[in-house]
Short mmCIF file of C-alpha atoms in Angstrom, two decimals:
data_model
loop_
_atom_site.label_atom_id
_atom_site.label_comp_id
_atom_site.label_asym_id
_atom_site.label_seq_id
_atom_site.Cartn_x
_atom_site.Cartn_y
_atom_site.Cartn_z
CA MET A 1 -38.50 -35.34 10.51
CA LYS A 2 -41.79 -36.28 12.16
CA LYS A 3 -43.70 -34.14 9.64
CA LYS A 4 -41.96 -35.87 6.74
CA TRP A 5 -42.95 -39.31 8.07
CA LEU A 6 -46.48 -38.08 8.63
CA ALA A 7 -46.67 -36.84 5.06
CA ILE A 8 -45.29 -40.14 3.76
CA ALA A 9 -47.86 -42.03 5.83
CA THR A 10 -50.56 -39.84 4.31
CA ALA A 11 -49.34 -40.54 0.79
CA VAL A 12 -49.39 -44.25 1.50
CA ALA A 13 -52.89 -43.98 3.00
CA LEU A 14 -54.09 -42.05 -0.03
CA SER A 15 -52.59 -44.53 -2.48
CA VAL A 16 -54.00 -47.48 -0.54
CA GLY A 17 -57.37 -45.76 -0.74
CA LEU A 18 -57.10 -45.96 -4.52
CA ALA A 19 -56.73 -49.72 -4.41
CA ALA A 20 -59.59 -50.37 -2.01
CA ALA A 21 -63.07 -50.92 -3.34
CA PRO A 22 -65.33 -51.42 -0.31
CA ALA A 23 -69.10 -51.23 -0.48
CA GLU A 24 -70.46 -47.68 -0.68
CA ALA A 25 -71.49 -46.23 2.68
CA GLN A 26 -74.21 -43.69 3.37
CA THR A 27 -72.98 -40.29 2.22
CA THR A 28 -73.69 -36.92 3.78
CA SER A 29 -74.33 -33.67 1.94
CA LYS A 30 -70.70 -32.69 2.64
CA ASP A 31 -69.54 -35.99 1.16
CA ARG A 32 -71.62 -35.39 -1.97
CA GLN A 33 -70.24 -31.86 -2.30
CA TYR A 34 -66.69 -33.19 -1.91
CA LEU A 35 -67.24 -35.97 -4.45
CA ALA A 36 -68.68 -33.52 -6.98
CA LEU A 37 -65.59 -31.31 -6.64
CA VAL A 38 -63.15 -34.18 -6.99
CA LYS A 39 -64.98 -35.72 -9.95
CA SER A 40 -65.17 -32.37 -11.74
CA HIS A 41 -61.38 -32.09 -11.67
CA ALA A 42 -60.02 -35.64 -11.88
CA ASN A 43 -60.70 -39.05 -13.36
CA THR A 44 -62.02 -41.22 -10.54
CA ASN A 45 -62.74 -44.36 -12.56
CA GLY A 46 -61.96 -47.44 -10.50
CA VAL A 47 -61.96 -45.57 -7.18
CA SER A 48 -64.94 -46.01 -4.88
CA ASN A 49 -66.73 -43.01 -3.43
CA ARG A 50 -65.96 -44.37 0.03
CA SER A 51 -62.23 -44.44 -0.74
CA LEU A 52 -62.34 -40.92 -2.14
CA ILE A 53 -64.11 -39.66 0.99
CA LYS A 54 -61.52 -41.35 3.21
CA MET A 55 -58.77 -39.67 1.20
CA GLY A 56 -60.32 -36.22 1.63
CA LYS A 57 -60.77 -36.66 5.36
CA GLN A 58 -57.21 -37.97 5.72
CA VAL A 59 -55.91 -34.73 4.24
CA CYS A 60 -57.58 -32.82 7.08
CA LYS A 61 -56.12 -35.16 9.70
CA THR A 62 -52.67 -34.67 8.20
CA PHE A 63 -52.95 -30.90 8.28
CA ASP A 64 -54.33 -31.10 11.82
CA ALA A 65 -51.20 -33.04 12.80
CA GLY A 66 -48.97 -30.22 11.55
CA ALA A 67 -47.98 -31.21 8.03
CA THR A 68 -47.64 -28.53 5.37
CA LEU A 69 -48.94 -28.67 1.83
CA TYR A 70 -45.33 -29.07 0.70
CA ASP A 71 -44.93 -32.13 2.97
CA ILE A 72 -48.03 -33.76 1.51
CA VAL A 73 -47.25 -32.91 -2.11
CA GLU A 74 -43.66 -34.10 -1.77
CA ALA A 75 -44.76 -37.43 -0.34
CA ILE A 76 -47.46 -37.88 -2.96
CA ALA A 77 -45.06 -37.02 -5.76
CA GLU A 78 -42.88 -39.88 -4.62
CA SER A 79 -45.80 -42.34 -4.76
CA ALA A 80 -47.77 -41.08 -7.77
CA THR A 81 -46.99 -43.15 -10.81
CA ASP A 82 -48.50 -40.95 -13.49
CA GLU A 83 -50.10 -37.58 -14.18
CA GLU A 84 -53.65 -38.90 -13.82
CA ILE A 85 -52.97 -40.11 -10.28
CA SER A 86 -51.19 -36.84 -9.44
CA THR A 87 -54.26 -34.94 -10.65
CA LEU A 88 -56.52 -37.12 -8.52
CA PHE A 89 -54.34 -36.53 -5.45
CA ALA A 90 -54.37 -32.77 -6.07
CA ALA A 91 -58.16 -32.80 -6.43
CA THR A 92 -58.61 -34.78 -3.20
CA ILE A 93 -56.35 -32.39 -1.30
CA ALA A 94 -58.08 -29.23 -2.52
CA ALA A 95 -61.64 -30.58 -2.26
CA GLY A 96 -60.92 -32.15 1.12
CA VAL A 97 -59.79 -28.85 2.56
CA ILE A 98 -62.58 -26.84 0.94
CA VAL A 99 -65.34 -29.16 2.16
CA TYR A 100 -64.10 -30.94 5.28
CA CYS A 101 -61.61 -28.55 6.87
CA PRO A 102 -61.85 -25.01 5.52
CA ARG A 103 -59.84 -23.90 8.55
CA HIS A 104 -56.80 -25.09 6.55
CA GLU A 105 -57.59 -23.19 3.32
CA SER A 106 -54.67 -20.82 3.92
CA LYS A 107 -52.34 -23.83 3.62
CA LEU A 108 -53.37 -24.24 -0.03
CA ASP A 109 -51.83 -20.87 -1.01
#
């Protein structure tokens, strides 16, 4: 049950990240690599780089806390309103793991 709530909290955090448009912060080379991956696979119009980076890092925190890919996808599916947003969420999950927490790559299988 705790994992399900954690996954739901992640989905909410990810969707809130879409709505936020804070000023762009200094990006690292990892951030730029992550952004390039996300933007090559999803439409990011209207989403700040800072929000995208937060989303990718949140995925790692969620996996670190014990959630499974199924937990995250299930929670996101409940909050995603259309295919474009679902694609963006999928891109942030995959790119986040690849760039920020490759230790969790096996969870993407």
